[in-house]
XYZ file of N, CA and C in Angstrom:
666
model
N 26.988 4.564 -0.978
C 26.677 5.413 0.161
C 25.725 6.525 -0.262
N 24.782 7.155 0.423
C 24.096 8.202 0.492
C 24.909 9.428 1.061
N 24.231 10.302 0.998
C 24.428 11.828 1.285
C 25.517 11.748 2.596
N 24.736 11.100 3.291
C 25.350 11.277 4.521
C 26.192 10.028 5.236
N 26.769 9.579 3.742
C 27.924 8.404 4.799
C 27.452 6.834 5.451
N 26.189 7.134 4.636
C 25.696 5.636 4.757
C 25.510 4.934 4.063
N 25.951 3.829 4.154
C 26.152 2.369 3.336
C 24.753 1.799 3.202
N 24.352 1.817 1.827
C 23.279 1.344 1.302
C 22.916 0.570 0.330
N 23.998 -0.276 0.508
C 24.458 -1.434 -0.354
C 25.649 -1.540 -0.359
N 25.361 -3.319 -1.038
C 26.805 -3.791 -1.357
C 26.906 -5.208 -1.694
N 27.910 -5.712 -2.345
C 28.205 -6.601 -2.673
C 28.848 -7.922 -2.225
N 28.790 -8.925 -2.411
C 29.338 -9.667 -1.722
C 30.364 -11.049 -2.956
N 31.166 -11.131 -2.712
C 31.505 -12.583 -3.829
C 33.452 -13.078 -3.434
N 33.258 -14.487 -3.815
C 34.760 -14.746 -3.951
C 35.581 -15.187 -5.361
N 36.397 -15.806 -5.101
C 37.781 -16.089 -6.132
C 36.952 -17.770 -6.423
N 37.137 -18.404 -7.111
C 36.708 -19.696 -7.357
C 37.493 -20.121 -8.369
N 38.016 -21.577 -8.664
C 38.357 -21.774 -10.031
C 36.956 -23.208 -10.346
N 36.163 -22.961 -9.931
C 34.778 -24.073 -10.500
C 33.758 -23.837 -9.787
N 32.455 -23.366 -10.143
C 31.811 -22.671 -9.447
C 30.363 -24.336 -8.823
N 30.540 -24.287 -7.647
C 29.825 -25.808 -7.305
C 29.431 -25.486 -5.652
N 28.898 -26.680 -5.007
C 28.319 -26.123 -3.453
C 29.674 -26.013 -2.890
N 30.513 -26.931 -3.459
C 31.626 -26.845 -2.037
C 32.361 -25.566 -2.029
N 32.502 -24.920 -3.651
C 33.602 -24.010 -3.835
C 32.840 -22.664 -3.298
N 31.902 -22.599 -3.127
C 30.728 -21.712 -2.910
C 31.183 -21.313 -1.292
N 31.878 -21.872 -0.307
C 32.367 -21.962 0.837
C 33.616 -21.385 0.948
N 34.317 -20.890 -0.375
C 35.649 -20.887 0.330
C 36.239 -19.555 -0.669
N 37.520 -19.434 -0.366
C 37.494 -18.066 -1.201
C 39.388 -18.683 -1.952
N 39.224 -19.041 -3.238
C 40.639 -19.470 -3.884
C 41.570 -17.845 -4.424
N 42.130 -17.067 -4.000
C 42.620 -16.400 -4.556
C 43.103 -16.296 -5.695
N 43.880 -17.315 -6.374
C 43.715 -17.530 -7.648
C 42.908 -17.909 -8.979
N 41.746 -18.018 -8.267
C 40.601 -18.740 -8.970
C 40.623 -17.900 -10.062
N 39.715 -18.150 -11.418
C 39.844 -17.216 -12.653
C 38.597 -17.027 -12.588
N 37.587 -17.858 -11.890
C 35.922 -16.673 -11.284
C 35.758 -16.499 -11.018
N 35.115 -15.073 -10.833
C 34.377 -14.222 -9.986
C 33.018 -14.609 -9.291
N 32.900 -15.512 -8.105
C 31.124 -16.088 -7.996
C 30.864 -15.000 -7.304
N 29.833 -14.542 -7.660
C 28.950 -13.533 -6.935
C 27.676 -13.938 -5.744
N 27.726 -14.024 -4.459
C 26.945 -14.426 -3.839
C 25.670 -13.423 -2.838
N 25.776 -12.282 -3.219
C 25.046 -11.126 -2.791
C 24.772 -10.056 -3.643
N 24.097 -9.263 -3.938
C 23.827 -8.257 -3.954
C 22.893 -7.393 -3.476
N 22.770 -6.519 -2.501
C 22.426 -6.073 -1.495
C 21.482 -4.705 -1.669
N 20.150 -4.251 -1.516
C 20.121 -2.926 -1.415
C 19.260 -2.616 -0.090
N 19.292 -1.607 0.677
C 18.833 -1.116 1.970
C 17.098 -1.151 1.442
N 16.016 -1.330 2.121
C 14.697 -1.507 2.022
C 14.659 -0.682 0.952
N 14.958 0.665 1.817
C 14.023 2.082 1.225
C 15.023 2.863 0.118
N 15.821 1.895 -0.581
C 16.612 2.653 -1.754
C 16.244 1.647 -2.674
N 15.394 0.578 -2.319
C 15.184 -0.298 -3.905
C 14.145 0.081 -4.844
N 14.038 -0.512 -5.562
C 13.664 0.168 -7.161
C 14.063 1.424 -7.199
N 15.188 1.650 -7.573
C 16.046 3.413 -7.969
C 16.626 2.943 -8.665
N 17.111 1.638 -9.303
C 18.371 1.584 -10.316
C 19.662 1.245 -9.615
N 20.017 1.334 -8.139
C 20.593 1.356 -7.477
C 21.606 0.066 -7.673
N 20.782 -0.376 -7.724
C 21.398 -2.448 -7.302
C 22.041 -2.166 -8.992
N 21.630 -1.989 -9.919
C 22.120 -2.010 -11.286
C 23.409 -0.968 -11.324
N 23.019 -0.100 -11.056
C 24.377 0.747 -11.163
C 25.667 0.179 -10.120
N 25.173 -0.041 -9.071
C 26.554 -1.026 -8.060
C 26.893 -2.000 -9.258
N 26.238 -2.797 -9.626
C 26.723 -4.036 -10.911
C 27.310 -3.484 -11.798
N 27.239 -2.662 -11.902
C 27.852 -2.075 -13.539
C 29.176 -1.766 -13.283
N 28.988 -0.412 -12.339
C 30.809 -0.572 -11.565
C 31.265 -1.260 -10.867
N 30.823 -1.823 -10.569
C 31.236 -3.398 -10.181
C 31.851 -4.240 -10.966
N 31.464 -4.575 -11.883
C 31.788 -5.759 -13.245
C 32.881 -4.542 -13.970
N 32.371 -3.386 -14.015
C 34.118 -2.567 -14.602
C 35.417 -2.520 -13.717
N 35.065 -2.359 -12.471
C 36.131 -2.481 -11.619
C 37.264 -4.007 -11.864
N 36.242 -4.972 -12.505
C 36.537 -6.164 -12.867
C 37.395 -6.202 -13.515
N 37.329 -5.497 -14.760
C 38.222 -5.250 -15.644
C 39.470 -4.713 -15.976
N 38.937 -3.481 -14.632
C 39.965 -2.307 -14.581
C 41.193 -3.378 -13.395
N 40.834 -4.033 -12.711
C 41.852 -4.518 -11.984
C 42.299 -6.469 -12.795
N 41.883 -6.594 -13.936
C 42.621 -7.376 -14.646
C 43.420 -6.976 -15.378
N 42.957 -5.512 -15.322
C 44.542 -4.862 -16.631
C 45.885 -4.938 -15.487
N 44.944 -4.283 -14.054
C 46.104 -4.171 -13.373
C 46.826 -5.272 -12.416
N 45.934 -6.432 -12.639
C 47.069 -7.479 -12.367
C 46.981 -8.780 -13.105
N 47.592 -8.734 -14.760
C 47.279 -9.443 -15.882
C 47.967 -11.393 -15.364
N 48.415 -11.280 -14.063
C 49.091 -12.537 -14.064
C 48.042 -13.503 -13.589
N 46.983 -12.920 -13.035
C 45.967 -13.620 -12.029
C 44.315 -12.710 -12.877
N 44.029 -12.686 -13.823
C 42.390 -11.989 -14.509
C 41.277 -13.180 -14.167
N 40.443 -12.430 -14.002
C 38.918 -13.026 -13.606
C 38.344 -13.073 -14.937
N 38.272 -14.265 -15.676
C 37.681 -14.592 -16.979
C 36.303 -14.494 -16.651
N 35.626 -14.747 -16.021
C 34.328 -14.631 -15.944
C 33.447 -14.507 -14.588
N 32.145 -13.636 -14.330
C 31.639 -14.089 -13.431
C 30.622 -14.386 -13.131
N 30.707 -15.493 -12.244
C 29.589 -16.379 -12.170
C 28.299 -16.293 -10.705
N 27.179 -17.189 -10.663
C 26.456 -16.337 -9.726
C 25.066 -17.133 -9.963
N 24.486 -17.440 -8.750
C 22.919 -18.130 -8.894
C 21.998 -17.193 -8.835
N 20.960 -17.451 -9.504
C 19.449 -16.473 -9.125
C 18.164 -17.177 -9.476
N 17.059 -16.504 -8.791
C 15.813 -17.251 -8.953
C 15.561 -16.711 -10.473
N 14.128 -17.575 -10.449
C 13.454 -16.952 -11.709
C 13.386 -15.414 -11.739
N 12.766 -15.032 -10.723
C 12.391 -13.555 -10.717
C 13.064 -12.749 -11.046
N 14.518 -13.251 -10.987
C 15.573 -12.222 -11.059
C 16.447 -11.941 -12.222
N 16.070 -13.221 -13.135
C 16.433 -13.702 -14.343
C 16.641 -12.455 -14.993
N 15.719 -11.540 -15.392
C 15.588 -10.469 -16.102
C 16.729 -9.425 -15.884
N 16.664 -9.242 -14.383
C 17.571 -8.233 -14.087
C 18.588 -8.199 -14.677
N 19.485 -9.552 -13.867
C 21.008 -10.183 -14.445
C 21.016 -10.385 -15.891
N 20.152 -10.465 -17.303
C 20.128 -10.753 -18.144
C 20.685 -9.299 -18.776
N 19.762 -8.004 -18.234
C 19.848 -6.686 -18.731
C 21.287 -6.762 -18.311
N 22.045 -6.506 -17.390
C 23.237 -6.277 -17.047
C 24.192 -7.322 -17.974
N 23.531 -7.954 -18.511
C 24.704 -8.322 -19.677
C 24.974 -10.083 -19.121
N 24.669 -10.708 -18.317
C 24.788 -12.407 -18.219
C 23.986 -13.167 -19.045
N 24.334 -14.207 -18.904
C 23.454 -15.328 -19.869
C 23.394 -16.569 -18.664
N 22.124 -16.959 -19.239
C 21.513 -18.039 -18.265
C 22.076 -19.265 -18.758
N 22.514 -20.291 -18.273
C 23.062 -21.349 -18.315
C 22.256 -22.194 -18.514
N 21.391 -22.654 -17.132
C 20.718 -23.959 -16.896
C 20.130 -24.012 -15.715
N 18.739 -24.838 -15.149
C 18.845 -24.688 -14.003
C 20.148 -25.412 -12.799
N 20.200 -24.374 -11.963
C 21.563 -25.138 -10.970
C 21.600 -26.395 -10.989
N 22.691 -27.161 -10.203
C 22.461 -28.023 -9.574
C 22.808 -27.726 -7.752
N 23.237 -26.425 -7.675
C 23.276 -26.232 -6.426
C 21.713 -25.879 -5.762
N 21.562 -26.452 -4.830
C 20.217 -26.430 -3.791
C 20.671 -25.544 -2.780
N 19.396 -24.550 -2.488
C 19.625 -23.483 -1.418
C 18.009 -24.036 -0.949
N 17.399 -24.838 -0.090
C 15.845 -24.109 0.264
C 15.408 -24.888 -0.744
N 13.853 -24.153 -0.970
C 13.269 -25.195 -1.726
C 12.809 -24.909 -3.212
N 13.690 -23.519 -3.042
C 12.896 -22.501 -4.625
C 14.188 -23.229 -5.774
N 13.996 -23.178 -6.604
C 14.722 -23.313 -7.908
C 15.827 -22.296 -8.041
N 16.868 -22.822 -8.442
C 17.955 -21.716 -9.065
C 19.031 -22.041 -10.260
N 19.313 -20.472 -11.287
C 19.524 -20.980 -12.164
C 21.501 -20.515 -12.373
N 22.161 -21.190 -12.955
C 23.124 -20.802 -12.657
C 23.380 -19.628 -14.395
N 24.222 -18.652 -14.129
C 24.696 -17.650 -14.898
C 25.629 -17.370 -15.327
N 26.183 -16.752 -15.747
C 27.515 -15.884 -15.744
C 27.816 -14.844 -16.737
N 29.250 -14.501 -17.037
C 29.428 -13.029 -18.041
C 30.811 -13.197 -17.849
N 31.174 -13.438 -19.804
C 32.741 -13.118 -19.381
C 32.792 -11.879 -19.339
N 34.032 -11.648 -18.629
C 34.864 -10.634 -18.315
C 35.526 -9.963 -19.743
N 35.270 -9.026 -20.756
C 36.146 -9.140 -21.857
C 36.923 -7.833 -21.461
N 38.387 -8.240 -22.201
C 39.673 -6.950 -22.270
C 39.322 -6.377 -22.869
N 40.120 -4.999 -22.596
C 39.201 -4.146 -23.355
C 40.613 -3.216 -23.345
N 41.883 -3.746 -22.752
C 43.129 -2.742 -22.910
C 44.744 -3.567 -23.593
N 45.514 -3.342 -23.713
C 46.392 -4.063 -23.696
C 47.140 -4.197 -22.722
N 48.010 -5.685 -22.519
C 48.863 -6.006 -21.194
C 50.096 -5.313 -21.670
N 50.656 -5.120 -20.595
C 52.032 -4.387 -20.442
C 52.725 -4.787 -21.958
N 52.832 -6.184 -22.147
C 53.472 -6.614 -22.872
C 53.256 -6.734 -24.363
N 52.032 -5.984 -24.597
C 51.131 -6.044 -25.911
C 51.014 -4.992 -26.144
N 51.045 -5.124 -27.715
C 50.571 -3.684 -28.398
C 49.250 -3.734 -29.726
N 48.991 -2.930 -30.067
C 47.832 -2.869 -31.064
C 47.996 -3.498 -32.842
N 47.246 -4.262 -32.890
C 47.685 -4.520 -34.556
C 46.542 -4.536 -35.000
N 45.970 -4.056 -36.450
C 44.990 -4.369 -37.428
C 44.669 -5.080 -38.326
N 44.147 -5.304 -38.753
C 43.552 -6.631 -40.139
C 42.468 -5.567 -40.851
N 43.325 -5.445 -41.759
C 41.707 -4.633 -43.037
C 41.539 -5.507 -44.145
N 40.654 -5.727 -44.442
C 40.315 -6.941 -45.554
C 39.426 -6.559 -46.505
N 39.315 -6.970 -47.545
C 38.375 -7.163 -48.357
C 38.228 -8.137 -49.066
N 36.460 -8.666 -49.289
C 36.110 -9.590 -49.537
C 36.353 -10.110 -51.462
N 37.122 -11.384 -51.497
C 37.616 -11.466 -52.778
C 36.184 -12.507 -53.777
N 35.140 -13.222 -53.269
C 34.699 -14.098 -53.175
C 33.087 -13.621 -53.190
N 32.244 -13.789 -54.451
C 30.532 -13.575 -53.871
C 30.214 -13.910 -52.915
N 29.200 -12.760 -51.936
C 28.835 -12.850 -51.105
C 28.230 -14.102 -50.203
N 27.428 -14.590 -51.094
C 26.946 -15.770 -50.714
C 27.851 -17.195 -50.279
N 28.875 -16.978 -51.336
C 29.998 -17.983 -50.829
C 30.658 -17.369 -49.198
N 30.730 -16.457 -49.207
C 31.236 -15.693 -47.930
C 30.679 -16.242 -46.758
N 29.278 -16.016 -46.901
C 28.376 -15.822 -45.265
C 29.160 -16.868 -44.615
N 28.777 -18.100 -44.920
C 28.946 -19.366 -43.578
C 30.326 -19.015 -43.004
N 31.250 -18.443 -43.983
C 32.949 -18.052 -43.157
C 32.404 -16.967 -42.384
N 31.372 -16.184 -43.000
C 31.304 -14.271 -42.051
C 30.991 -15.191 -40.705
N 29.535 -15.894 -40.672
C 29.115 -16.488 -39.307
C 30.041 -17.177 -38.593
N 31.182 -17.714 -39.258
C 32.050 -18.784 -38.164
C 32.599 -17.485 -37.804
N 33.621 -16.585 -38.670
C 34.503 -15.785 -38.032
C 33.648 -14.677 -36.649
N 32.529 -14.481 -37.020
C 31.254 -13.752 -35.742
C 31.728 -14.741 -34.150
N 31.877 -15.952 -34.899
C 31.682 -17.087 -33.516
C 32.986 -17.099 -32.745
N 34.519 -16.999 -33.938
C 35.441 -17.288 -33.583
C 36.363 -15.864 -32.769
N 35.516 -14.927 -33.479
C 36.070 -13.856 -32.501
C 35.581 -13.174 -30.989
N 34.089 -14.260 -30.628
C 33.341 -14.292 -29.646
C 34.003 -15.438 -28.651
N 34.438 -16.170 -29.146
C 35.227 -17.349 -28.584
C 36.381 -16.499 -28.103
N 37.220 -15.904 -28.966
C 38.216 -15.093 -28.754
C 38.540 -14.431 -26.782
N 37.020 -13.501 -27.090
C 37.165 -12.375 -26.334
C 36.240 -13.400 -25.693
N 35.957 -14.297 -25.277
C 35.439 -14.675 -24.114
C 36.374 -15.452 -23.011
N 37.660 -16.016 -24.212
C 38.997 -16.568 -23.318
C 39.560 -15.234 -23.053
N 39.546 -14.252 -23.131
C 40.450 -13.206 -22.510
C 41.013 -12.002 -23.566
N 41.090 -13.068 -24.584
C 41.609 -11.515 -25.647
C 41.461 -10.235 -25.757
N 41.788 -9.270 -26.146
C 41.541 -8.118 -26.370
C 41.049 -8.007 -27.635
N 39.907 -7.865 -28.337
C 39.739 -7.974 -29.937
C 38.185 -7.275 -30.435
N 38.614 -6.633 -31.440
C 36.761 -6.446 -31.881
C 36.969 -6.545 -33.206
N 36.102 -6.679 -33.970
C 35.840 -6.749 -35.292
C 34.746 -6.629 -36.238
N 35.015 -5.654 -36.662
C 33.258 -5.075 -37.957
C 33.374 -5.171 -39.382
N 33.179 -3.722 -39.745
C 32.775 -3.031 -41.263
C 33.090 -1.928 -41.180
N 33.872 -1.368 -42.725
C 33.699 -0.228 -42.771
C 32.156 0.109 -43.797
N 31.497 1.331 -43.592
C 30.814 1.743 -44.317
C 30.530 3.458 -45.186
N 29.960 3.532 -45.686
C 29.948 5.025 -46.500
C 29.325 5.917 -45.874
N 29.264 7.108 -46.557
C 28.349 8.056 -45.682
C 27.014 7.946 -45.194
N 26.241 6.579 -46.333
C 24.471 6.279 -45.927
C 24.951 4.901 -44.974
N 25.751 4.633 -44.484
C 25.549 3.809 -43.606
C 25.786 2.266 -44.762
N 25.599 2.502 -45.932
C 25.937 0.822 -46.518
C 27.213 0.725 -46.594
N 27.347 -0.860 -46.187
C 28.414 -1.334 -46.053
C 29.597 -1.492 -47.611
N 31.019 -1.822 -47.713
C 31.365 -2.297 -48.782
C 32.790 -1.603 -48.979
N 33.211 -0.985 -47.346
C 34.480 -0.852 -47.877
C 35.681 -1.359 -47.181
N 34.972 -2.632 -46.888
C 35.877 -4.041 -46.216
C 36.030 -3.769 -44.653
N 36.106 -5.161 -44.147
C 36.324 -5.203 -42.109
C 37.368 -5.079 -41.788
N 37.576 -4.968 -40.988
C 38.486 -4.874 -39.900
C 38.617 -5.472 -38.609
N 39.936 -5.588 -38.302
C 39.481 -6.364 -36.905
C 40.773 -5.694 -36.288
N 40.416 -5.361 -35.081
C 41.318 -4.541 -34.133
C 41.884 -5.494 -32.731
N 42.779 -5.410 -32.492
C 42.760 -6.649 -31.248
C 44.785 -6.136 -30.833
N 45.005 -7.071 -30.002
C 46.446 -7.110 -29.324
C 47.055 -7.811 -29.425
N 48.631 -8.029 -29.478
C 49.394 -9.241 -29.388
C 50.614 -8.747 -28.850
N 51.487 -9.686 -28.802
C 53.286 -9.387 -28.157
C 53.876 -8.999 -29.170
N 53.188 -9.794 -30.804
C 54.295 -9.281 -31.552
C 54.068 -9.532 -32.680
N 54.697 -9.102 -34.022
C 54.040 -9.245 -35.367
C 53.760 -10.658 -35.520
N 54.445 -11.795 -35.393
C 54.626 -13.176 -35.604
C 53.451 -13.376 -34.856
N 53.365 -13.081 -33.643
C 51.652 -13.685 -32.825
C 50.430 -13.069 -33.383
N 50.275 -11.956 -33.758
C 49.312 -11.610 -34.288
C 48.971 -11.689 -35.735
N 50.607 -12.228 -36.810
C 50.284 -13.208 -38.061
C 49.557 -14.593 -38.203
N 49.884 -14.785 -36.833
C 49.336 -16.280 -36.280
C 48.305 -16.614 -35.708
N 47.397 -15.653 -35.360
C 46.486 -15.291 -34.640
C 45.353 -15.149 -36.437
N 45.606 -13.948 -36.998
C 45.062 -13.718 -38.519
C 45.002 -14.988 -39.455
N 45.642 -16.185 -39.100
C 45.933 -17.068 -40.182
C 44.755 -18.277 -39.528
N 44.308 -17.858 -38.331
C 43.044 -18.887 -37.811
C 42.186 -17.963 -38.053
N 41.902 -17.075 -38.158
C 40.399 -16.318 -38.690
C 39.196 -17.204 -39.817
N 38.644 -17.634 -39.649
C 37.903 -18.650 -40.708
C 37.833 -17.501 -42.165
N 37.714 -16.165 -42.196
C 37.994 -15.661 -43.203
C 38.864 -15.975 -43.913
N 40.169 -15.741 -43.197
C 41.236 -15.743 -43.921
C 41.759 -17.474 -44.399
N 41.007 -18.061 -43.272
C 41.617 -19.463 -43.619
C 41.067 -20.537 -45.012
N 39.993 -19.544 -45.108
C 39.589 -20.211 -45.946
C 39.449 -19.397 -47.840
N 40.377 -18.589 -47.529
C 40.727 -17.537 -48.694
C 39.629 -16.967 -49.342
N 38.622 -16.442 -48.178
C 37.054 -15.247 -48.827
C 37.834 -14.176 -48.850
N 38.992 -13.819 -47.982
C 39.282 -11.802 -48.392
C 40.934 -11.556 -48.772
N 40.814 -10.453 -49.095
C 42.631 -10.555 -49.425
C 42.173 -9.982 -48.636
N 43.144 -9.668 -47.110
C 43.444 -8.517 -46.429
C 44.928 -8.296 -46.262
N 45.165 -7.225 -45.055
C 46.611 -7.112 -44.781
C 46.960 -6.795 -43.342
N 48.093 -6.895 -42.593
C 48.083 -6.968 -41.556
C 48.919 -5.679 -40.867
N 48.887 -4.824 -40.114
C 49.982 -3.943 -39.974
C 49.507 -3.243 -37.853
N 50.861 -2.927 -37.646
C 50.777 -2.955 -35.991
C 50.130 -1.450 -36.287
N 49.449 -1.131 -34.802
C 49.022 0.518 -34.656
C 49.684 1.190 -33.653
N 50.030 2.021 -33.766
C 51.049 3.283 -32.737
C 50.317 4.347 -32.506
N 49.934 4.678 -31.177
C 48.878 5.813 -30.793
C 49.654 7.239 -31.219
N 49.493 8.207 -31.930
C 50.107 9.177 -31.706
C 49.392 10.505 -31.178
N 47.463 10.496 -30.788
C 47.347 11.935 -29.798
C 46.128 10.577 -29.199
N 46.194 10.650 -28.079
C 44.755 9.651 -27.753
C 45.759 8.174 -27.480
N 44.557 7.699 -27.498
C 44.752 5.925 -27.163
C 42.901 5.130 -27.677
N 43.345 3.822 -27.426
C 42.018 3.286 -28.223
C 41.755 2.040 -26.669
N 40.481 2.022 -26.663
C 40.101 0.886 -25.254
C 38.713 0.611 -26.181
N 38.727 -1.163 -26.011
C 37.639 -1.258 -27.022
C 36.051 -1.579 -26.151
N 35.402 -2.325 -25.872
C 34.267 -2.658 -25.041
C 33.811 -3.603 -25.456
């Protein structure tokens, strides 16, 4: 809305669980995607950033209401666009798929999407860590560093809550072992969870595993 109470955009999308022409018609409440079929700005408010900033809180609102109803989360959302528009949706964080196979007209369209990643814990979860260090020359390392890059992207694209880096020194070089921060129900799930890490599975780091307890603050990852 503007100054004065007028609606100058907006959004449009439903629930889907397979994003195709027919499902494109109907609205599944349970669906786990978000298809996006509008986004809207009034003539004389476009090019302001406008349409981008609605997307942004938009796609957080996403999030913020999968914490708050963890039985039914929107893993991802999905959404057609022309070429032209490619760019936009790309900056806002989607990835281009392929061209559609859904037909609108006679222009081309490509299909998209963006998971949804957690970024809190469910009621039922709490915080655990992994600090590691690497036992193994570097070079033997990499191909595990690149799978574990893949496997914790896999992770947080099914829904997890998880991030994972480096610590480093005061100049910024690395070398005083990763970490990986993430959620589980319970020590046993999140031992079990650490024991598929391609790091660990393949014995490049000793690390260790231990739960986290907020005591001034709280942690929400992105």
């Amino acid at each position: 809305m503007n100054s004065e109470n007028e609606i100058i955009g907006f959004i449009c999308s439903t629930r889907c669980s397979s994003f195709d022409h027919d499902t494109m018609a109907t609205h599944d409440s349970e669906g786990n995607f978000l298809a996006i079929h509008s986004v809207v700005v009034k003539q004389e408010y476009r090019r302001k950033g406008i349409a981008s900033q609605m997307m942004k809180h938009y796609i957080k609102s996403i999030s913020e209401d999968n914490r708050m109803n963890p039985t039914l989360p929107i893993s991802k959302t999905v959404l057609l666009a022309k070429s032209k528009l490619l760019g936009f949706y790309v900056n806002l964080g989607f990835s281009v798929l392929k061209v559609s196979d859904i037909v609108h007209g006679q222009e081309q369209w490509y299909d998209l999407e963006m998971s949804i990643v957690r970024n809190l814990p469910l009621s039922d979860e709490r915080w655990f860590v992994k600090t590691e260090q690497f036992k193994k020359p570097f070079p033997q390392v990499k191909p595990y560093l690149d799978d574990h890059r893949s496997w914790v992207s896999k992770l947080r694209a099914e829904g997890y809550c998880i991030t994972s880096g480096y610590r480093v020194d005061s100049e910024g070089k690395p070398g005083g072992g990763g970490m990986m921060f993430f959620t589980a129900k319970s020590y046993d799930d999140a031992l079990a969870l650490v024991k598929n890490d391609p790091l660990v599975a393949n014995e490049c780091v000793d690390w260790r595993l231990n739960g986290w307890i907020a005591e001034v603050g709280d942690v929400q990852l992105q």
